[in-house]
Amino acid sequence: MFTFANPLVINLKNYTEISGDNSLKIAEEARNVLLSNHKDIIIAPPPSSIMALSKTKVPIISQHVDDAPLGATTGFTIPEIVKSHGAIGSIINHSEHKIEHSQISNLVKRLRELDMISIVCADDLEELKALSQFSPDYLAIEPPELIGKGIAVSKANPSIITNSVQMVKSISPTVKILCGAGIVDKIDVQKALELGAEGVLISSGVVKSASWHNKILELSSVLN
Ligand code: G3P
């Protein structure tokens, strides 16, 4: 099982900027940064590029997995197949791809059996509390109203991070807390870590930046 102290998880989503060969270019930039500073940088590309990007040797996770069986199933993204393509884990229940709690529970277990990491997302403290019972490797608090807005959760709503850490650690002490939404610079990452987050999820702040290399270098520089 891979472990990451303070991961910077870069979710490429389905932005035009990463279409075609560009997803490979961003992963190569991440690899160059990672080789220079040895920080915990993870990329979450669309399922179709997992195999190509995993060849860069940057840790790759899926943006989503379905709780569909291996075998005669069509159009689903399933843990066993993404693992075979080089993914080392998956985001589950992202705000832009919500699933049933019963499926989250199954997928956390299934990923663990495959030695893959699970990053389960929650929109608010109520959902976070409910999802703590599944003890994923990471729980990520991401207020949907701040996603893609460029105003960091660590600045706009610092108490949601401190409250998340306090609540999750009291229910399931081994689960690591990540946060995301609106993060754009290293001050935002630093603040998130000071508030108790153990890593961050970011998308538009990297994907839409002028220089992928410089932005990934900047953001990862403040990770432990
Ligand atoms: O998965 C991370 C994401 O939802 C945050 O998006 O664009 O606000 O960094 P963004």
mmCIF file of N, CA and C and ligand atoms in Angstrom, residues 11 13 94 142 146-148 181-182 201-204, ligand 1:
data_model
loop_
_atom_site.group_PDB
_atom_site.id
_atom_site.type_symbol
_atom_site.label_atom_id
_atom_site.label_comp_id
_atom_site.label_asym_id
_atom_site.label_seq_id
_atom_site.Cartn_x
_atom_site.Cartn_y
_atom_site.Cartn_z
ATOM 1 N N ASN A 11 -6.340 17.072 -9.355
ATOM 2 C CA ASN A 11 -7.455 16.468 -10.089
ATOM 3 C C ASN A 11 -7.571 17.187 -11.441
ATOM 4 N N LYS A 13 -9.747 16.705 -13.698
ATOM 5 C CA LYS A 13 -11.159 16.771 -14.120
ATOM 6 C C LYS A 13 -11.258 16.493 -15.630
ATOM 7 N N HIS A 94 -16.633 12.295 -5.200
ATOM 8 C CA HIS A 94 -16.326 13.714 -5.429
ATOM 9 C C HIS A 94 -17.632 14.486 -5.553
ATOM 10 N N GLU A 142 -14.542 19.266 0.938
ATOM 11 C CA GLU A 142 -14.525 20.190 -0.212
ATOM 12 C C GLU A 142 -15.879 20.893 -0.327
ATOM 13 N N LEU A 146 -17.211 26.568 -3.150
ATOM 14 C CA LEU A 146 -15.892 27.191 -3.351
ATOM 15 C C LEU A 146 -15.094 26.531 -4.476
ATOM 16 N N ILE A 147 -15.584 25.398 -4.970
ATOM 17 C CA ILE A 147 -14.839 24.675 -6.004
ATOM 18 C C ILE A 147 -14.752 25.514 -7.283
ATOM 19 N N GLY A 148 -13.523 25.666 -7.767
ATOM 20 C CA GLY A 148 -13.296 26.368 -9.028
ATOM 21 C C GLY A 148 -13.436 27.876 -8.936
ATOM 22 N N ALA A 181 -10.818 22.932 -2.676
ATOM 23 C CA ALA A 181 -11.745 23.938 -3.198
ATOM 24 C C ALA A 181 -11.099 25.314 -3.146
ATOM 25 N N GLY A 182 -10.889 25.851 -4.322
ATOM 26 C CA GLY A 182 -10.427 27.235 -4.437
ATOM 27 C C GLY A 182 -8.958 27.481 -4.163
ATOM 28 N N LEU A 201 -6.415 18.849 -2.113
ATOM 29 C CA LEU A 201 -6.846 18.535 -3.475
ATOM 30 C C LEU A 201 -6.961 19.850 -4.230
ATOM 31 N N ILE A 202 -6.485 19.853 -5.436
ATOM 32 C CA ILE A 202 -6.535 21.068 -6.237
ATOM 33 C C ILE A 202 -6.811 20.694 -7.685
ATOM 34 N N SER A 203 -7.497 21.576 -8.403
ATOM 35 C CA SER A 203 -7.743 21.329 -9.814
ATOM 36 C C SER A 203 -7.434 22.580 -10.641
ATOM 37 N N SER A 204 -8.404 23.512 -10.702
ATOM 38 C CA SER A 204 -8.251 24.655 -11.616
ATOM 39 C C SER A 204 -7.014 25.493 -11.323
HETATM 40 O O1 G3P B 1 -10.957 17.751 -6.560
HETATM 41 C C1 G3P B 1 -10.488 19.035 -6.323
HETATM 42 C C2 G3P B 1 -11.437 20.055 -6.732
HETATM 43 O O2 G3P B 1 -12.783 19.777 -6.584
HETATM 44 C C3 G3P B 1 -11.089 21.432 -6.321
HETATM 45 O O3 G3P B 1 -11.273 22.166 -7.474
HETATM 46 O O4 G3P B 1 -10.733 23.927 -9.036
HETATM 47 O O5 G3P B 1 -11.402 24.504 -6.702
HETATM 48 O O6 G3P B 1 -9.166 23.483 -7.130
HETATM 49 P P1 G3P B 1 -10.605 23.605 -7.589
#
